[in-house]
Amino acid sequence: MMWIPIQINENSAEPLYHQIETQLRSLIISGAITEGTLLPSIREFAGDLKCSVITVRRVYQDLENEGLLRTRQGTGTFVSHIGTGAMEDYKQETVRKALESAVEAGLSVHCSEEELTRLFTEIVKNKYGKQAERGGS
């Protein structure tokens, strides 16, 4: 049985199920959790995360509806096969949503397009520079 590295932020305004779902989706899309991996049972995972069974059931159902998970009666929940094309689509969609939220945040505080672009470039250089130092990709 696999341990899944999910960090829950108790102080976040983001609902618990959304925090878990977003992180689990990212772990699957990035390939950190590979195709065919058996996930913990709903009850076990809820215990590990110290949340309700209903929360985990909702996450599993949402990701199954997206085609990222599949459940076999009596066996458990597995990571589905995701084709390379679908993987790229998921990656693009995930990043697009995050960037749209960032731009909306910028607009809400009357940040100019130039300021936003400068901040974005600065953050990208900073993050990717740090990754290179650590020997990441």
PDB file of C-alpha atoms in Angstrom:
ATOM      1  CA  MET A   1       0.000   0.000   0.000  1.00  0.00           C
ATOM      2  CA  MET A   2       1.342   3.371  -0.970  1.00  0.00           C
ATOM      3  CA  TRP A   3       1.789   6.364   1.325  1.00  0.00           C
ATOM      4  CA  ILE A   4       0.588   9.498  -0.475  1.00  0.00           C
ATOM      5  CA  PRO A   5       2.357  12.775   0.360  1.00  0.00           C
ATOM      6  CA  ILE A   6      -0.544  15.175   0.784  1.00  0.00           C
ATOM      7  CA  GLN A   7      -0.150  18.338   2.844  1.00  0.00           C
ATOM      8  CA  ILE A   8      -3.313  19.754   4.357  1.00  0.00           C
ATOM      9  CA  ASN A   9      -3.339  23.418   5.301  1.00  0.00           C
ATOM     10  CA  GLU A  10      -5.842  23.810   8.147  1.00  0.00           C
ATOM     11  CA  ASN A  11      -5.700  27.611   7.778  1.00  0.00           C
ATOM     12  CA  SER A  12      -6.510  27.636   4.075  1.00  0.00           C
ATOM     13  CA  ALA A  13      -9.829  29.025   2.869  1.00  0.00           C
ATOM     14  CA  GLU A  14      -9.728  26.264   0.255  1.00  0.00           C
ATOM     15  CA  PRO A  15     -12.053  23.356   1.183  1.00  0.00           C
ATOM     16  CA  LEU A  16     -10.346  20.200   2.445  1.00  0.00           C
ATOM     17  CA  TYR A  17     -11.614  17.950  -0.359  1.00  0.00           C
ATOM     18  CA  HIS A  18     -10.306  20.481  -2.919  1.00  0.00           C
ATOM     19  CA  GLN A  19      -6.826  20.560  -1.311  1.00  0.00           C
ATOM     20  CA  ILE A  20      -6.666  16.740  -1.362  1.00  0.00           C
ATOM     21  CA  GLU A  21      -8.091  16.434  -4.888  1.00  0.00           C
ATOM     22  CA  THR A  22      -5.747  19.052  -6.378  1.00  0.00           C
ATOM     23  CA  GLN A  23      -2.664  17.445  -4.829  1.00  0.00           C
ATOM     24  CA  LEU A  24      -3.667  13.883  -5.710  1.00  0.00           C
ATOM     25  CA  ARG A  25      -4.449  14.952  -9.304  1.00  0.00           C
ATOM     26  CA  SER A  26      -1.009  16.623  -9.539  1.00  0.00           C
ATOM     27  CA  LEU A  27       0.754  13.530  -8.178  1.00  0.00           C
ATOM     28  CA  ILE A  28      -0.987  11.384 -10.812  1.00  0.00           C
ATOM     29  CA  ILE A  29      -0.468  13.809 -13.714  1.00  0.00           C
ATOM     30  CA  SER A  30       3.208  14.369 -12.866  1.00  0.00           C
ATOM     31  CA  GLY A  31       3.754  10.608 -12.786  1.00  0.00           C
ATOM     32  CA  ALA A  32       4.785  10.664  -9.096  1.00  0.00           C
ATOM     33  CA  ILE A  33       2.041   8.057  -8.585  1.00  0.00           C
ATOM     34  CA  THR A  34       2.192   5.712 -11.548  1.00  0.00           C
ATOM     35  CA  GLU A  35      -0.439   3.836 -13.539  1.00  0.00           C
ATOM     36  CA  GLY A  36      -1.763   0.739 -11.776  1.00  0.00           C
ATOM     37  CA  THR A  37      -0.834   1.971  -8.288  1.00  0.00           C
ATOM     38  CA  LEU A  38      -3.314   0.743  -5.692  1.00  0.00           C
ATOM     39  CA  LEU A  39      -4.445   3.673  -3.552  1.00  0.00           C
ATOM     40  CA  PRO A  40      -5.348   3.301   0.124  1.00  0.00           C
ATOM     41  CA  SER A  41      -8.964   2.391   0.852  1.00  0.00           C
ATOM     42  CA  ILE A  42     -11.251   5.353   1.475  1.00  0.00           C
ATOM     43  CA  ARG A  43     -11.309   4.554   5.199  1.00  0.00           C
ATOM     44  CA  GLU A  44      -7.494   4.187   5.462  1.00  0.00           C
ATOM     45  CA  PHE A  45      -6.828   7.375   3.504  1.00  0.00           C
ATOM     46  CA  ALA A  46      -9.349   9.324   5.597  1.00  0.00           C
ATOM     47  CA  GLY A  47      -7.561   8.011   8.711  1.00  0.00           C
ATOM     48  CA  ASP A  48      -4.126   9.037   7.359  1.00  0.00           C
ATOM     49  CA  LEU A  49      -5.402  12.516   6.459  1.00  0.00           C
ATOM     50  CA  LYS A  50      -7.492  12.853   9.633  1.00  0.00           C
ATOM     51  CA  CYS A  51     -10.564  13.798   7.623  1.00  0.00           C
ATOM     52  CA  SER A  52     -13.964  12.246   6.970  1.00  0.00           C
ATOM     53  CA  VAL A  53     -14.637   9.201   4.799  1.00  0.00           C
ATOM     54  CA  ILE A  54     -17.126  11.365   2.847  1.00  0.00           C
ATOM     55  CA  THR A  55     -14.323  13.798   1.908  1.00  0.00           C
ATOM     56  CA  VAL A  56     -12.076  11.047   0.508  1.00  0.00           C
ATOM     57  CA  ARG A  57     -15.004   9.332  -1.233  1.00  0.00           C
ATOM     58  CA  ARG A  58     -15.781  12.610  -3.012  1.00  0.00           C
ATOM     59  CA  VAL A  59     -12.116  13.027  -4.105  1.00  0.00           C
ATOM     60  CA  TYR A  60     -11.949   9.446  -5.436  1.00  0.00           C
ATOM     61  CA  GLN A  61     -15.281   9.853  -7.262  1.00  0.00           C
ATOM     62  CA  ASP A  62     -14.265  13.176  -8.850  1.00  0.00           C
ATOM     63  CA  LEU A  63     -10.930  11.773 -10.052  1.00  0.00           C
ATOM     64  CA  GLU A  64     -12.643   8.616 -11.300  1.00  0.00           C
ATOM     65  CA  ASN A  65     -15.110  10.780 -13.275  1.00  0.00           C
ATOM     66  CA  GLU A  66     -12.084  12.557 -14.811  1.00  0.00           C
ATOM     67  CA  GLY A  67     -10.646   9.184 -15.801  1.00  0.00           C
ATOM     68  CA  LEU A  68      -7.597   9.404 -13.515  1.00  0.00           C
ATOM     69  CA  LEU A  69      -8.728   6.616 -11.158  1.00  0.00           C
ATOM     70  CA  ARG A  70     -10.672   3.409 -11.531  1.00  0.00           C
ATOM     71  CA  THR A  71     -12.289   1.306  -8.828  1.00  0.00           C
ATOM     72  CA  ARG A  72     -12.567  -2.463  -8.958  1.00  0.00           C
ATOM     73  CA  GLN A  73     -15.139  -3.956  -6.611  1.00  0.00           C
ATOM     74  CA  GLY A  74     -13.427  -5.977  -3.912  1.00  0.00           C
ATOM     75  CA  THR A  75      -9.937  -4.956  -5.049  1.00  0.00           C
ATOM     76  CA  GLY A  76      -9.752  -1.196  -4.553  1.00  0.00           C
ATOM     77  CA  THR A  77      -8.997   2.045  -6.332  1.00  0.00           C
ATOM     78  CA  PHE A  78      -6.162   2.221  -8.874  1.00  0.00           C
ATOM     79  CA  VAL A  79      -4.495   4.936 -10.939  1.00  0.00           C
ATOM     80  CA  SER A  80      -5.798   4.616 -14.513  1.00  0.00           C
ATOM     81  CA  HIS A  81      -3.738   4.498 -17.679  1.00  0.00           C
ATOM     82  CA  ILE A  82      -3.407   8.047 -18.925  1.00  0.00           C
ATOM     83  CA  GLY A  83      -2.145   8.478 -22.472  1.00  0.00           C
ATOM     84  CA  THR A  84       0.670  10.942 -23.166  1.00  0.00           C
ATOM     85  CA  GLY A  85      -1.722  13.258 -25.022  1.00  0.00           C
ATOM     86  CA  ALA A  86      -4.190  13.287 -22.132  1.00  0.00           C
ATOM     87  CA  MET A  87      -1.295  13.810 -19.696  1.00  0.00           C
ATOM     88  CA  GLU A  88      -0.202  16.922 -21.636  1.00  0.00           C
ATOM     89  CA  ASP A  89      -3.810  18.189 -21.709  1.00  0.00           C
ATOM     90  CA  TYR A  90      -4.133  17.735 -17.927  1.00  0.00           C
ATOM     91  CA  LYS A  91      -0.816  19.527 -17.354  1.00  0.00           C
ATOM     92  CA  GLN A  92      -1.824  22.444 -19.573  1.00  0.00           C
ATOM     93  CA  GLU A  93      -5.271  22.683 -17.981  1.00  0.00           C
ATOM     94  CA  THR A  94      -3.861  22.611 -14.433  1.00  0.00           C
ATOM     95  CA  VAL A  95      -1.367  25.383 -15.172  1.00  0.00           C
ATOM     96  CA  ARG A  96      -3.918  27.414 -17.153  1.00  0.00           C
ATOM     97  CA  LYS A  97      -6.376  27.382 -14.207  1.00  0.00           C
ATOM     98  CA  ALA A  98      -3.654  28.469 -11.773  1.00  0.00           C
ATOM     99  CA  LEU A  99      -2.502  31.279 -14.074  1.00  0.00           C
ATOM    100  CA  GLU A 100      -6.067  32.490 -14.599  1.00  0.00           C
ATOM    101  CA  SER A 101      -6.513  32.664 -10.813  1.00  0.00           C
ATOM    102  CA  ALA A 102      -3.244  34.596 -10.506  1.00  0.00           C
ATOM    103  CA  VAL A 103      -4.308  37.086 -13.194  1.00  0.00           C
ATOM    104  CA  GLU A 104      -7.712  37.499 -11.511  1.00  0.00           C
ATOM    105  CA  ALA A 105      -5.907  38.203  -8.208  1.00  0.00           C
ATOM    106  CA  GLY A 106      -3.770  40.802  -9.997  1.00  0.00           C
ATOM    107  CA  LEU A 107      -6.826  42.451 -11.546  1.00  0.00           C
ATOM    108  CA  SER A 108      -8.603  42.541  -8.179  1.00  0.00           C
ATOM    109  CA  VAL A 109      -5.779  44.650  -6.695  1.00  0.00           C
ATOM    110  CA  HIS A 110      -5.482  46.831  -9.834  1.00  0.00           C
ATOM    111  CA  CYS A 111      -2.124  45.419 -10.884  1.00  0.00           C
ATOM    112  CA  SER A 112      -1.147  46.589 -14.396  1.00  0.00           C
ATOM    113  CA  GLU A 113      -0.409  44.097 -17.169  1.00  0.00           C
ATOM    114  CA  GLU A 114       3.259  45.172 -17.068  1.00  0.00           C
ATOM    115  CA  GLU A 115       3.506  44.649 -13.286  1.00  0.00           C
ATOM    116  CA  LEU A 116       1.862  41.243 -13.568  1.00  0.00           C
ATOM    117  CA  THR A 117       4.166  40.175 -16.402  1.00  0.00           C
ATOM    118  CA  ARG A 118       7.246  41.370 -14.478  1.00  0.00           C
ATOM    119  CA  LEU A 119       6.134  39.499 -11.334  1.00  0.00           C
ATOM    120  CA  PHE A 120       5.406  36.350 -13.321  1.00  0.00           C
ATOM    121  CA  THR A 121       8.822  36.431 -15.012  1.00  0.00           C
ATOM    122  CA  GLU A 122      10.555  37.079 -11.679  1.00  0.00           C
ATOM    123  CA  ILE A 123       8.740  34.164  -9.996  1.00  0.00           C
ATOM    124  CA  VAL A 124       9.445  31.779 -12.894  1.00  0.00           C
ATOM    125  CA  LYS A 125      13.168  32.662 -12.911  1.00  0.00           C
ATOM    126  CA  ASN A 126      13.309  32.362  -9.119  1.00  0.00           C
ATOM    127  CA  LYS A 127      11.534  28.968  -8.976  1.00  0.00           C
ATOM    128  CA  TYR A 128      13.305  27.383 -11.944  1.00  0.00           C
ATOM    129  CA  GLY A 129      16.644  28.758 -10.760  1.00  0.00           C
ATOM    130  CA  LYS A 130      16.105  27.128  -7.344  1.00  0.00           C
ATOM    131  CA  GLN A 131      15.140  23.846  -9.021  1.00  0.00           C
ATOM    132  CA  ALA A 132      18.348  23.879 -11.075  1.00  0.00           C
ATOM    133  CA  GLU A 133      20.402  24.438  -7.884  1.00  0.00           C
ATOM    134  CA  ARG A 134      18.761  21.378  -6.306  1.00  0.00           C
ATOM    135  CA  GLY A 135      19.461  19.322  -9.411  1.00  0.00           C
ATOM    136  CA  GLY A 136      15.798  19.242 -10.442  1.00  0.00           C
ATOM    137  CA  SER A 137      14.587  19.364 -14.021  1.00  0.00           C
TER     138      SER A 137
END
